[in-house]
XYZ file of C-alpha atoms in Angstrom:
518
model
C -0.168 -0.133 0.210
C 1.401 3.184 -1.090
C 1.583 6.318 1.381
C -0.275 9.556 -0.105
C 0.724 12.492 1.842
C -1.702 15.458 1.222
C -0.445 19.052 2.176
C -3.563 21.323 2.709
C -6.803 20.730 4.298
C -8.282 23.433 1.992
C -10.747 22.434 -1.097
C -7.767 20.887 -3.447
C -7.160 19.105 -0.233
C -9.804 17.638 0.621
C -11.158 16.522 -3.094
C -8.026 14.674 -3.798
C -8.779 12.740 -0.305
C -12.096 12.241 -1.088
C -11.138 10.798 -4.305
C -8.142 8.443 -2.727
C -10.146 7.483 -0.539
C -12.292 5.321 -3.326
C -9.122 3.523 -3.307
C -8.249 2.770 0.544
C -6.707 -0.872 -0.819
C -4.210 0.831 -2.498
C -3.435 4.219 -0.743
C -3.449 4.976 2.869
C -4.192 8.983 3.119
C -2.794 11.443 5.217
C -3.522 15.222 5.465
C -1.124 17.634 7.458
C -3.031 20.658 7.598
C -0.911 23.906 9.490
C -3.854 25.683 11.325
C -6.698 23.973 13.260
C -9.403 24.773 10.762
C -10.550 22.769 7.721
C -11.355 24.426 4.286
C -8.354 27.042 3.736
C -9.495 29.869 2.518
C -12.972 28.606 1.928
C -13.870 27.703 6.029
C -16.158 29.545 7.894
C -15.155 31.601 11.049
C -17.330 31.651 13.727
C -17.614 34.353 16.329
C -20.480 35.237 19.172
C -23.064 33.118 17.171
C -22.601 35.091 13.747
C -20.562 33.555 10.810
C -18.010 35.140 8.585
C -17.136 33.614 4.709
C -13.430 34.868 4.344
C -13.745 35.827 0.889
C -17.568 35.026 -0.616
C -17.258 31.826 -2.049
C -20.553 30.967 -4.701
C -20.924 27.311 -4.951
C -21.592 27.340 -8.552
C -19.361 25.725 -11.988
C -19.640 25.308 -15.630
C -17.767 21.728 -14.796
C -20.240 19.265 -14.115
C -18.587 17.170 -12.224
C -17.964 19.703 -10.082
C -21.395 20.183 -9.348
C -22.140 16.780 -9.199
C -19.691 16.479 -6.206
C -20.740 19.153 -4.061
C -24.147 18.176 -4.302
C -23.349 14.800 -3.421
C -22.222 16.181 0.059
C -25.001 18.325 -0.255
C -28.445 18.262 -1.352
C -30.339 21.531 -2.709
C -33.186 22.666 -0.657
C -36.717 21.162 -0.987
C -38.367 24.025 0.699
C -38.218 27.925 1.640
C -35.338 29.270 3.168
C -36.399 31.090 6.513
C -36.053 34.664 4.328
C -37.340 33.473 1.730
C -40.567 32.398 2.995
C -41.176 35.219 5.278
C -40.709 37.503 2.291
C -42.625 35.738 -0.501
C -39.594 35.480 -2.917
C -39.700 32.306 -5.263
C -37.011 29.759 -5.791
C -36.681 26.953 -7.755
C -36.085 24.146 -5.429
C -35.292 20.895 -5.713
C -38.044 17.925 -5.495
C -37.676 15.719 -2.574
C -35.086 18.480 -0.870
C -34.137 19.018 2.660
C -36.246 22.220 4.768
C -33.368 24.610 5.374
C -35.635 25.462 8.738
C -35.371 22.068 10.134
C -32.174 20.251 8.647
C -28.412 22.004 8.051
C -27.037 19.844 5.969
C -28.585 21.734 2.674
C -27.338 23.823 0.119
C -29.824 27.087 0.111
C -30.483 28.505 -3.654
C -29.215 32.624 -3.678
C -29.733 35.137 -6.005
C -26.790 36.669 -7.413
C -26.386 40.441 -6.740
C -22.933 42.376 -6.965
C -22.998 45.237 -7.606
C -20.269 48.520 -7.966
C -19.974 51.655 -4.966
C -19.059 54.807 -6.580
C -19.492 57.870 -6.587
C -22.241 57.547 -3.628
C -23.940 55.322 -5.981
C -24.474 52.096 -6.905
C -23.593 50.395 -10.762
C -24.585 47.452 -12.005
C -21.399 45.300 -12.077
C -20.762 44.217 -14.500
C -21.167 47.626 -16.602
C -24.780 48.121 -18.099
C -25.886 50.775 -20.242
C -29.192 50.956 -18.788
C -30.313 55.137 -17.722
C -29.319 54.976 -14.241
C -25.940 54.055 -15.070
C -25.489 57.403 -17.205
C -27.715 59.059 -14.835
C -25.300 58.072 -12.224
C -21.807 58.770 -13.785
C -23.468 62.434 -15.417
C -23.211 63.749 -18.447
C -19.789 64.763 -18.402
C -18.283 61.137 -17.839
C -20.580 60.015 -20.306
C -19.647 62.026 -22.758
C -15.614 61.362 -21.958
C -16.333 57.775 -21.856
C -17.961 57.617 -24.984
C -14.887 59.533 -26.854
C -12.094 57.608 -25.108
C -14.217 54.451 -25.650
C -14.007 54.870 -29.634
C -10.599 56.049 -29.319
C -9.788 52.317 -27.699
C -11.465 51.012 -31.006
C -9.383 52.560 -33.719
C -6.667 52.375 -31.648
C -6.085 48.609 -29.990
C -2.551 48.817 -27.783
C -0.537 45.894 -27.433
C -1.289 43.807 -24.881
C 1.743 44.017 -22.502
C -0.002 44.879 -18.972
C -3.461 44.861 -17.373
C -3.986 48.445 -18.131
C -3.677 47.669 -21.857
C -6.674 45.206 -21.601
C -8.729 47.638 -19.587
C -8.040 50.322 -21.929
C -8.965 48.284 -25.192
C -11.700 46.935 -23.491
C -13.530 49.842 -21.938
C -11.946 52.765 -22.735
C -9.517 55.001 -20.749
C -12.268 56.916 -18.674
C -13.866 54.072 -17.524
C -10.715 52.441 -16.396
C -9.521 55.198 -14.511
C -12.967 54.995 -13.247
C -13.518 51.386 -12.388
C -10.771 49.282 -12.555
C -7.652 51.339 -11.748
C -7.652 52.574 -8.378
C -9.504 49.117 -7.419
C -7.446 47.234 -9.353
C -4.399 48.651 -7.651
C -6.324 48.260 -4.052
C -6.289 44.788 -4.558
C -2.680 44.069 -5.880
C -0.791 46.918 -4.520
C 0.543 47.623 -8.054
C -0.718 49.914 -10.524
C -2.258 47.749 -13.727
C 0.810 48.578 -15.791
C 2.594 46.566 -14.071
C 0.720 43.296 -14.269
C 0.630 40.581 -16.424
C -2.469 40.508 -18.575
C -3.270 36.660 -17.671
C -5.544 37.743 -15.104
C -7.566 39.815 -16.558
C -7.877 38.019 -19.514
C -10.078 35.173 -17.355
C -11.556 37.816 -14.864
C -13.083 39.734 -17.218
C -13.564 37.651 -20.533
C -17.301 38.771 -21.582
C -16.830 42.130 -19.854
C -16.483 44.795 -22.256
C -18.208 47.620 -23.843
C -18.337 46.107 -27.312
C -20.104 43.204 -25.451
C -22.467 45.623 -23.583
C -23.538 47.045 -26.606
C -24.574 44.009 -28.517
C -26.533 43.107 -25.380
C -28.303 46.408 -25.347
C -28.970 45.830 -29.079
C -30.312 42.723 -28.739
C -32.399 43.653 -25.625
C -34.168 46.148 -28.373
C -34.601 43.567 -31.490
C -35.123 40.828 -28.926
C -32.747 38.635 -29.977
C -31.003 36.577 -27.109
C -28.004 37.830 -25.236
C -24.592 37.344 -26.157
C -23.072 34.000 -24.489
C -20.252 35.907 -23.286
C -22.187 37.932 -21.081
C -25.336 36.180 -19.979
C -23.860 35.738 -16.226
C -25.472 33.329 -13.474
C -28.301 34.810 -11.810
C -28.120 32.391 -8.831
C -25.988 29.875 -7.157
C -26.058 27.380 -4.631
C -24.248 28.116 -0.899
C -24.517 26.019 1.946
C -26.748 27.149 5.271
C -23.810 28.119 7.672
C -21.237 29.173 4.819
C -18.556 27.263 2.946
C -16.634 25.575 5.501
C -19.990 23.699 6.682
C -19.200 21.806 3.249
C -15.203 21.269 3.483
C -15.974 20.169 7.022
C -18.938 17.732 5.753
C -16.434 16.417 3.317
C -13.349 16.245 5.811
C -15.527 14.059 7.906
C -16.429 11.881 5.172
C -12.920 11.407 3.944
C -12.094 10.259 7.281
C -14.644 7.843 7.723
C -13.282 6.151 4.829
C -9.798 5.850 6.416
C -7.752 9.409 5.674
C -5.911 10.640 8.718
C -6.641 14.334 9.249
C -3.433 15.705 11.394
C -4.569 19.431 12.413
C -1.751 22.179 13.747
C 1.096 20.132 11.561
C 2.857 22.776 10.358
C 5.219 21.471 7.027
C 9.067 22.285 7.400
C 10.733 19.949 5.538
C 10.235 18.320 1.922
C 12.208 15.317 2.199
C 13.887 13.668 -1.359
C 16.265 13.814 -3.770
C 16.929 15.505 -7.203
C 14.338 12.806 -8.644
C 12.111 11.779 -6.195
C 9.986 13.133 -2.821
C 10.435 10.368 -0.032
C 9.216 12.342 3.182
C 7.876 15.325 4.425
C 8.679 16.484 8.095
C 6.122 18.744 10.323
C 6.473 20.376 13.535
C 3.443 19.332 15.453
C 3.307 20.464 19.337
C 6.653 21.700 19.214
C 8.019 17.810 18.113
C 9.213 17.584 14.613
C 8.160 14.825 12.989
C 9.256 13.341 9.258
C 6.813 10.710 7.701
C 7.111 8.527 4.884
C 5.774 9.310 1.874
C 5.133 7.788 -1.427
C 3.250 10.035 -3.110
C 3.248 13.850 -2.166
C 0.181 15.740 -2.933
C 0.958 19.788 -2.365
C -1.626 22.064 -1.829
C 1.094 24.706 0.059
C 2.386 28.084 -1.887
C 5.003 26.874 -4.050
C 7.299 29.766 -2.237
C 7.417 27.828 0.759
C 7.244 24.164 -0.654
C 10.407 24.953 -3.069
C 12.177 26.802 0.210
C 11.287 23.846 2.408
C 13.022 21.227 0.035
C 15.968 19.994 1.774
C 18.347 18.715 -1.135
C 19.791 21.062 -3.266
C 17.877 22.683 -5.729
C 19.377 24.631 -8.410
C 19.775 28.455 -7.802
C 17.652 29.628 -10.422
C 14.823 27.851 -9.446
C 15.086 29.233 -5.708
C 15.130 32.664 -7.275
C 12.059 32.012 -9.224
C 9.895 30.637 -5.709
C 11.441 32.834 -3.697
C 10.397 36.135 -5.823
C 6.754 34.647 -6.398
C 4.376 37.830 -4.741
C 1.269 37.001 -2.707
C -1.705 39.366 -1.340
C -2.424 39.153 2.116
C -6.106 39.966 3.081
C -7.931 40.819 6.313
C -11.683 41.186 6.758
C -13.060 43.446 9.837
C -16.702 41.739 10.526
C -18.959 44.452 11.877
C -22.445 43.604 13.467
C -24.808 46.837 12.950
C -27.793 47.812 13.927
C -28.673 49.176 10.487
C -27.198 50.590 7.195
C -27.669 54.009 5.866
C -27.993 52.421 2.321
C -31.280 52.548 0.285
C -33.047 49.422 -0.778
C -33.848 51.241 -4.211
C -34.277 47.807 -5.930
C -37.257 45.364 -6.915
C -35.601 42.539 -4.600
C -37.287 42.233 -1.080
C -34.965 41.531 1.538
C -35.138 41.152 5.340
C -35.308 44.732 7.661
C -35.693 45.881 3.360
C -31.506 46.179 3.466
C -29.959 46.540 -0.211
C -29.427 42.952 -1.815
C -26.357 42.543 -2.458
C -23.211 40.202 -1.488
C -20.589 42.013 -2.606
C -20.103 45.647 -2.602
C -16.954 46.331 -4.692
C -15.910 49.875 -3.691
C -13.852 51.750 -6.023
C -13.694 55.248 -4.071
C -9.270 55.827 -3.554
C -9.276 57.833 -0.693
C -10.491 54.592 1.258
C -8.617 51.583 1.759
C -11.490 49.314 2.110
C -11.692 46.651 -1.049
C -15.204 45.198 -0.662
C -18.147 44.395 1.518
C -20.310 41.366 1.911
C -23.033 41.152 3.652
C -23.489 37.949 5.305
C -27.347 38.008 5.914
C -27.103 37.994 2.150
C -25.651 34.811 1.591
C -27.260 33.240 4.036
C -29.884 34.339 7.029
C -28.446 31.430 8.919
C -24.779 33.397 9.398
C -26.523 35.848 11.098
C -27.820 35.119 15.042
C -30.723 37.840 14.756
C -31.075 38.664 11.294
C -34.364 40.131 11.524
C -32.682 42.984 13.819
C -29.332 43.100 12.909
C -26.851 43.444 9.408
C -23.616 41.491 9.728
C -20.960 42.379 7.115
C -17.276 42.083 6.155
C -15.161 44.507 5.151
C -12.676 43.043 3.511
C -8.616 44.749 2.704
C -6.195 43.699 0.513
C -2.650 44.093 1.959
C 0.632 42.808 2.503
C 1.647 40.750 5.681
C 3.585 42.853 7.952
C 2.736 45.831 6.157
C 1.649 48.698 8.674
C -2.355 48.027 8.396
C -1.854 43.873 8.596
C 0.711 45.263 12.232
C -2.002 47.276 13.445
C -4.229 45.909 16.269
C -7.735 44.405 16.531
C -8.965 48.031 17.715
C -7.210 50.158 14.906
C -8.374 48.563 12.238
C -12.058 48.497 13.271
C -11.618 51.586 14.253
C -9.949 52.260 10.387
C -13.163 50.469 9.457
C -15.831 51.721 10.945
C -14.518 55.307 10.172
C -14.107 54.424 6.322
C -17.893 53.378 6.624
C -19.162 56.310 8.013
C -17.426 58.660 5.679
C -18.854 56.782 2.866
C -22.472 57.045 4.201
C -22.490 53.445 5.139
C -23.314 53.593 8.161
C -24.595 57.267 10.683
C -21.646 56.846 13.748
C -19.707 54.319 15.288
C -22.771 54.195 17.533
C -24.515 51.948 14.838
C -21.560 49.223 15.731
C -22.574 46.295 17.940
C -19.923 43.929 17.661
C -16.519 43.427 15.697
C -14.164 40.059 14.664
C -10.431 40.690 12.806
C -9.541 37.970 10.350
C -6.206 37.857 8.576
C -5.202 35.427 6.033
C -2.036 34.819 4.560
C -0.969 34.131 1.056
C -4.535 34.867 -0.305
C -4.378 35.617 -3.173
C -1.353 34.617 -5.815
C -0.436 37.744 -7.811
C 0.630 38.050 -11.277
C 3.609 39.985 -11.668
C 7.589 40.092 -10.121
C 9.298 36.375 -10.868
C 5.467 34.717 -12.367
C 6.439 35.515 -15.532
C 8.572 32.554 -15.189
C 6.452 30.217 -13.582
C 6.637 27.908 -16.976
C 10.594 26.930 -15.578
C 9.359 26.422 -11.973
C 6.530 23.880 -13.438
C 9.098 22.233 -15.411
C 10.972 21.467 -12.171
C 8.347 20.749 -9.998
C 7.142 18.018 -12.872
C 10.086 16.121 -13.169
C 8.901 14.964 -9.232
C 7.317 11.852 -10.424
C 5.444 11.774 -7.121
C 4.549 15.143 -6.884
C 1.741 16.843 -7.516
C 0.789 20.340 -6.945
C -2.759 21.154 -6.618
C -5.139 24.294 -5.668
C -4.492 28.206 -5.841
C -1.566 28.688 -4.119
C -0.174 25.361 -5.332
C -0.213 25.574 -8.445
C 0.108 30.060 -8.012
C -2.969 30.865 -9.837
C -5.652 32.731 -9.347
C -8.294 29.761 -8.958
C -11.727 29.836 -7.566
C -12.880 26.564 -5.678
C -14.217 24.711 -8.428
C -10.761 25.229 -10.521
C -8.897 23.819 -7.183
C -10.730 21.020 -6.982
C -10.198 20.207 -10.953
C -6.580 19.735 -10.057
C -7.072 17.599 -7.232
C -9.459 15.493 -9.592
C -6.747 15.632 -12.814
C -3.910 15.005 -10.157
C -5.785 11.598 -8.462
C -6.565 10.407 -12.148
C -3.046 10.650 -13.228
C -2.185 8.933 -9.931
C -4.503 5.859 -9.808
C -3.774 5.362 -13.816
C -0.416 5.966 -13.456
C -0.047 8.199 -16.161
C 3.242 10.578 -16.004
C 1.817 13.447 -17.979
C 0.335 16.199 -15.507
C -0.452 18.736 -18.648
C -3.890 18.180 -17.448
C -3.206 19.275 -13.703
C -1.798 22.520 -15.241
C -3.812 22.971 -17.407
C -7.195 23.436 -15.224
C -7.862 27.188 -15.628
C -6.239 28.525 -17.785
C -8.998 28.922 -20.732
C -9.637 32.457 -21.179
C -13.448 33.023 -20.258
C -15.571 34.828 -17.561
C -15.992 32.460 -14.534
C -19.671 33.180 -13.662
C -21.387 33.233 -17.232
C -23.933 30.971 -18.080
C -23.361 28.125 -20.565
C -26.038 28.441 -23.051
C -27.950 26.115 -25.033
């Protein structure tokens, strides 16, 4: 029997463990998780009866394997949730599915609502050509946006950076309004310094040309362009994403998978052809675990740095230079929001219906606001009378913001909400909690352009499989991370040494939330 060591209990690691558990007579599977939590960045944080989703996670995928895998773990609701029942909202329910009011292991069906908050007004995300868009922008900005877009159409830029890509698709004025400042908040770098490959995946189908096609199509009665026909609803676990990954991990353990929490991997043992074991620290003790196969979802930077054999200098340099963006969420429990719900979507307390609100204004550090009530009313202890929000900040580990105390970070968050008019004063805040996440976003600059060289080196180890977001240093969604695990397990059980299918997940340049139209 071969021993498979999986590093990391996030979506990729837990998926791999479940898939390998099907072959429990052939493989002994051990998961090493650095923290005491399951789910990685997809975990659910519990605090004073409320729950936080770190980063926001829509359970939607165009990969049918992923959708089926999720629904095998957690069935879709068959009866209305608390808020839908109270508000009379209609949802497409699953025949015979569980009742979320009486059962916990259930996927809710939630509406996809995300908007941009800019100039103290709401804009559609993606940008639309509705009259309200032009009213919000004002006459001068609208005219300038039109002319700069025409200029971009007539004079296409060579796309050497993310800035080039955005200007080609939206024109300089809209780029300046909706992309330039937000992108710099997110990555800590100006878009002119960022590789365009990230944007090609994240904004495909979101361009002025497609918006115009859809607007004209609506007038003529033609079907929308497939590229900008976005999902309108998604599944979501009753108690947040961590609930599903905790369930999946428990399922794997029932099938014989061993989980070791609080196990910090500090050494990769072997030679330049083969990995022989993993060294980790638990309870202050250093432990060596023999391994026939290693599946790593730990950051590539840390993986290479942990190798206890000679690594080529160039490889060490590339790995060491890989950049990341770190992440802080400040959760605030408030009794009300000052934002008015001017949509026709009914909500508890008539709060705005958004799951996410993107904050484009550059005079605040805040990047996004999550409204947890809208993800699931069961995330909030008292969803009828309080609003539980998450203020998302992008930063660098050990920078001034990261090193703030909980009190300082909370004070800053509250002051920015007051400045934006989202809440009236600090008196509206009833409770708070801060969460910090290291290496949340693999970034596409510095030595990232040399990733192919690093990938070739890592693929040289026949029994090493790099999976997941950080394992591949790629901006993967949950479903992409799971797909890397599927491909890696397939390669292991079939003895296929070609790892290209694992690394080719999420290389297609398509927008991640478009619907598949038949």
